[in-house]
Short mmCIF file of C-alpha atoms in Angstrom, two decimals:
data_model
loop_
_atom_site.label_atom_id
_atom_site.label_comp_id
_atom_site.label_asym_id
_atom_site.label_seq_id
_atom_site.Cartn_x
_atom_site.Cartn_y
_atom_site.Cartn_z
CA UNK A 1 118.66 89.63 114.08
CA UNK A 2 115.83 90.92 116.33
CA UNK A 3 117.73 90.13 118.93
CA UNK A 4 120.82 92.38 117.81
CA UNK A 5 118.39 94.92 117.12
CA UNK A 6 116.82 95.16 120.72
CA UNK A 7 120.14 94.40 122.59
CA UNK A 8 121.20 97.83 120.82
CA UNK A 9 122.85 96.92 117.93
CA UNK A 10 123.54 100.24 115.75
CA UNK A 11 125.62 98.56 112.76
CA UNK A 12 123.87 96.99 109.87
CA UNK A 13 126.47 94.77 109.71
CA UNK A 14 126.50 93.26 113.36
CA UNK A 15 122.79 92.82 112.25
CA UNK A 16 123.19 90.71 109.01
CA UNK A 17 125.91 89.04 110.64
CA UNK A 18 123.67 87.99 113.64
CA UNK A 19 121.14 87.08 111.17
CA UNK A 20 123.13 84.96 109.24
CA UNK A 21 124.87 83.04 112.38
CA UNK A 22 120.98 82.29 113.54
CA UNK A 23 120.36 81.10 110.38
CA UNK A 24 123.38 78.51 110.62
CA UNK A 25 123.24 77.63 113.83
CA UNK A 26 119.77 76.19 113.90
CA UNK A 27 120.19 74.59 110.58
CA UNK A 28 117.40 76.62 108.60
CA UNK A 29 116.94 74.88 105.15
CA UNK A 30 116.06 77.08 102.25
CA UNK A 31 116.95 80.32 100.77
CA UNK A 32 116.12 84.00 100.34
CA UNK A 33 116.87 87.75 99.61
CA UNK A 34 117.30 89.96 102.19
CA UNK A 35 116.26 93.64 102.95
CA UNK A 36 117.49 94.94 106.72
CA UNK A 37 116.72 98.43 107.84
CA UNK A 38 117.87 100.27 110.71
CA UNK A 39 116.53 103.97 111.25
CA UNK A 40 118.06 106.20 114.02
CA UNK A 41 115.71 109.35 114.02
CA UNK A 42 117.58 110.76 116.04
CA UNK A 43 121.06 111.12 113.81
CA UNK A 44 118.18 111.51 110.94
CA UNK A 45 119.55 108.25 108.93
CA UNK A 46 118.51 104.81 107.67
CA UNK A 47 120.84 102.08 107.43
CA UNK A 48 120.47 99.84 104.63
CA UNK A 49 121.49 95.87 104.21
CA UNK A 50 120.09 94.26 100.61
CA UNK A 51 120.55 90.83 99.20
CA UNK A 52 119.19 90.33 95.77
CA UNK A 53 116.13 91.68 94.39
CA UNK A 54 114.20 93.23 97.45
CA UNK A 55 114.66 96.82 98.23
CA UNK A 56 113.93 99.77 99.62
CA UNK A 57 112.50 102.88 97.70
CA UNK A 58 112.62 106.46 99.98
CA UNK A 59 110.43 108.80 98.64
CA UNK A 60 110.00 112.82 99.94
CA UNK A 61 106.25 113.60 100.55
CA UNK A 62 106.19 115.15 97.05
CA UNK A 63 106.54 111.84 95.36
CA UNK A 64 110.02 112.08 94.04
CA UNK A 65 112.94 109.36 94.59
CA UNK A 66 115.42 110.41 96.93
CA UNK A 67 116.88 106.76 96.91
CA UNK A 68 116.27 103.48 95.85
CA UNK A 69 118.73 99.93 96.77
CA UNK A 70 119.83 98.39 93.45
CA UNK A 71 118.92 94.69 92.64
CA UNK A 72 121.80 92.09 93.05
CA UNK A 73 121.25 89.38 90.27
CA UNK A 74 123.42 86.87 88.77
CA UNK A 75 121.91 86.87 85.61
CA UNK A 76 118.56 88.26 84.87
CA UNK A 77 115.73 86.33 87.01
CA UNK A 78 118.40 85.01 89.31
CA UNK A 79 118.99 87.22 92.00
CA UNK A 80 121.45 86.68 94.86
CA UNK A 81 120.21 84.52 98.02
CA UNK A 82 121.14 83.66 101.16
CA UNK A 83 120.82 79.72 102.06
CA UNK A 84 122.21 76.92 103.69
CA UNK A 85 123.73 75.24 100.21
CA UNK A 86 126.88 75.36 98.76
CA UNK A 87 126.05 77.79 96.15
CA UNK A 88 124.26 80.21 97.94
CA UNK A 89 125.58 83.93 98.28
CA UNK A 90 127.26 85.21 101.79
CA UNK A 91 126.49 87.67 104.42
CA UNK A 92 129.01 89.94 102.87
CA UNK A 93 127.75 90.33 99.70
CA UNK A 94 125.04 92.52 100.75
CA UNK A 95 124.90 95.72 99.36
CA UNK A 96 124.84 98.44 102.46
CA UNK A 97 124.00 102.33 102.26
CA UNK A 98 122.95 104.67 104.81
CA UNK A 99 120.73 107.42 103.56
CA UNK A 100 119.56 110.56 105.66
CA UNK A 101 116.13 110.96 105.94
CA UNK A 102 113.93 113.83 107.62
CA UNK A 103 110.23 114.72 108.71
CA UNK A 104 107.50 113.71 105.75
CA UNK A 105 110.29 110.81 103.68
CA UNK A 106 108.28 107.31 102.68
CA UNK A 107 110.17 104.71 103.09
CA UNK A 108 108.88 101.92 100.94
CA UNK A 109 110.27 98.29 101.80
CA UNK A 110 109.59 95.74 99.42
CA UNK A 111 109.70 92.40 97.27
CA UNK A 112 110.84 92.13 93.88
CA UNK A 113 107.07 91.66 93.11
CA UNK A 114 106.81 95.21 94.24
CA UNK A 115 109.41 96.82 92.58
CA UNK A 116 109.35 94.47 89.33
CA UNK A 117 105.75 96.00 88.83
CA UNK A 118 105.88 99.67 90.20
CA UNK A 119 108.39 102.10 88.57
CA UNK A 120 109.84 104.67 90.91
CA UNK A 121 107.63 107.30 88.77
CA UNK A 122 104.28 104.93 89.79
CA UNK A 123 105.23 104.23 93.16
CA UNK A 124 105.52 108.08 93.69
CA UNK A 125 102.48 108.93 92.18
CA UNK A 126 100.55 106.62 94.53
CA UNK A 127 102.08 108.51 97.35
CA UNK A 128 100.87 111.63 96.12
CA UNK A 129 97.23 110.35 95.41
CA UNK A 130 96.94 108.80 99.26
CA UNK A 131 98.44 111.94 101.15
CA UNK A 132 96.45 114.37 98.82
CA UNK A 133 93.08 111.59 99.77
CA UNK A 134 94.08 111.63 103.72
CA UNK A 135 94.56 113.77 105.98
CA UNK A 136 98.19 114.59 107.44
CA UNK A 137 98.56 112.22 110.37
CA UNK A 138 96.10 109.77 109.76
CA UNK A 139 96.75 107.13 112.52
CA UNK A 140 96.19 104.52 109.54
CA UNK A 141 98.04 106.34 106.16
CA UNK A 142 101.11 104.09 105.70
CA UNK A 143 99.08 100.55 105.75
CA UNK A 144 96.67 102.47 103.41
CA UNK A 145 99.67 103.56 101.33
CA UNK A 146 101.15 100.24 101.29
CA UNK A 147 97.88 98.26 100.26
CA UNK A 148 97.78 101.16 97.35
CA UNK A 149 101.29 100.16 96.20
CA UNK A 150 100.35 96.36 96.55
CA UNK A 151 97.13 96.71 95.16
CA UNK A 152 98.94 98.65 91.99
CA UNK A 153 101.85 95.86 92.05
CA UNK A 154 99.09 93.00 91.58
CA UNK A 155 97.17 94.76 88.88
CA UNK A 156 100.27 94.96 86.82
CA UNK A 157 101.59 91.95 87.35
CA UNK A 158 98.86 90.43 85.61
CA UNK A 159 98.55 92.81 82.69
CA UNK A 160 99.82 92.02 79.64
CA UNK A 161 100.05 94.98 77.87
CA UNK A 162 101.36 97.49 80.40
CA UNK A 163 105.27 98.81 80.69
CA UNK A 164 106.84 97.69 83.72
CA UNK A 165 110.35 97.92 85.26
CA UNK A 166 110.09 93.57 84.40
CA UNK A 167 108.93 94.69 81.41
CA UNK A 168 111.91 96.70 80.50
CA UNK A 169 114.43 94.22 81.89
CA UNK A 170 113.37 91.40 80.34
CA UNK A 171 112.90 93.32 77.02
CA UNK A 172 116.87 94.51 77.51
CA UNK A 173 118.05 91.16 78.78
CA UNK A 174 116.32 89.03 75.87
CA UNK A 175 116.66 91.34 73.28
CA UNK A 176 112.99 91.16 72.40
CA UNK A 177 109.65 93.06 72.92
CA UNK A 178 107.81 92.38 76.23
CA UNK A 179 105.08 93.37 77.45
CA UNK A 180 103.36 93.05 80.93
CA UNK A 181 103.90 92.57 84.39
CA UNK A 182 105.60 89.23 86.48
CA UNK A 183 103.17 87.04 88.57
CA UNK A 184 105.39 86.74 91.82
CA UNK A 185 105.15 87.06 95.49
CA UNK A 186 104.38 90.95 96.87
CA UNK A 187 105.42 92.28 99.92
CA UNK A 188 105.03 96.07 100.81
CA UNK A 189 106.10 98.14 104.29
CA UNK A 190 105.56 101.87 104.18
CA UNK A 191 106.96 104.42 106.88
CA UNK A 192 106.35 107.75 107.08
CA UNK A 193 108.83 109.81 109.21
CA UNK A 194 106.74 111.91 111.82
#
């Protein structure tokens, strides 16, 4: 996909398509979800390829959603994959959007142990307490912004009396109380249009 992506590429598509040929071509084992984002600053818009339960969260500098990718699952806890087995989901199930996007948007990237662990409302809340703690244009605001999110993702995720997005899922899906985060792998990218 990198290569697509440096040879010019300016569909999502050709991109997860590219992707998904490397992938078969040199026999990767394994499966994953998948999260693709192109961003053309000059047209002002993101394209968006998901694949299960990664996503990607754009927030305006004031902390409010201005979109978020919805999680592809099977069945709750089983979200949709790419891999090299029989069962595995295809290229064009991906869910693609392109959003526009302007001067001060955060674009927050992330793994399901992100976003099963920080609601929209606490992702944006973290945005306002970094930019209000930073100055504007601080050469180092969206790694701290993204180790705020991650740090906030881990602390929940090992709570077990807290209300998170899991939380609310699992309390839907199993028709039962829960409470508490989900232990699970965390990934976090911020960008901050300039």
């Amino acid at each position: 996909a990198r290569e697509e992506v440096k040879s010019g590429a300016t569909s999502i598509n050709d991109v997860v398509k590219r992707a998904a040929e490397g992938v078969q071509d040199n026999k990767i084992q394994g499966s994953c979800t998948l999260c693709i984002s192109l961003l053309d600053l000059e047209r002002g818009t993101m394209q968006n390829a998901t694949l299960g339960d990664s996503g990607v969260l754009v927030l305006g500098k004031d902390g409010f959603t201005k979109f978020k990718t919805p999680p592809q699952e099977h069945a709750f806890g089983c979200p949709y994959q790419l891999g090299h087995h029989q069962g595995a989901d295809k290229p064009w199930d991906v869910l693609t959007s392109v959003v526009p996007v302007s001067k001060g948007d955060i674009i927050i990237t992330g793994t399901d142990g992100l976003f099963d662990n920080v609601s929209e409302e606490d992702a944006g809340v973290t945005v306002v307490e970094v930019l209000s703690s930073h100055p504007a244009g601080h050469p180092m605001l969206a790694s701290l912004l993204a180790n705020a999110l991650g740090k906030r993702a881990f602390h929940n995720s090992v709570s077990k009396k807290i209300t998170t997005p899991y939380s609310k899922a699992a309390t839907d899906a199993f028709n039962m109380v829960y409470s508490g985060g989900k232990k699970d792998d965390i990934t976090v990218i911020t960008t901050i249009i300039q």
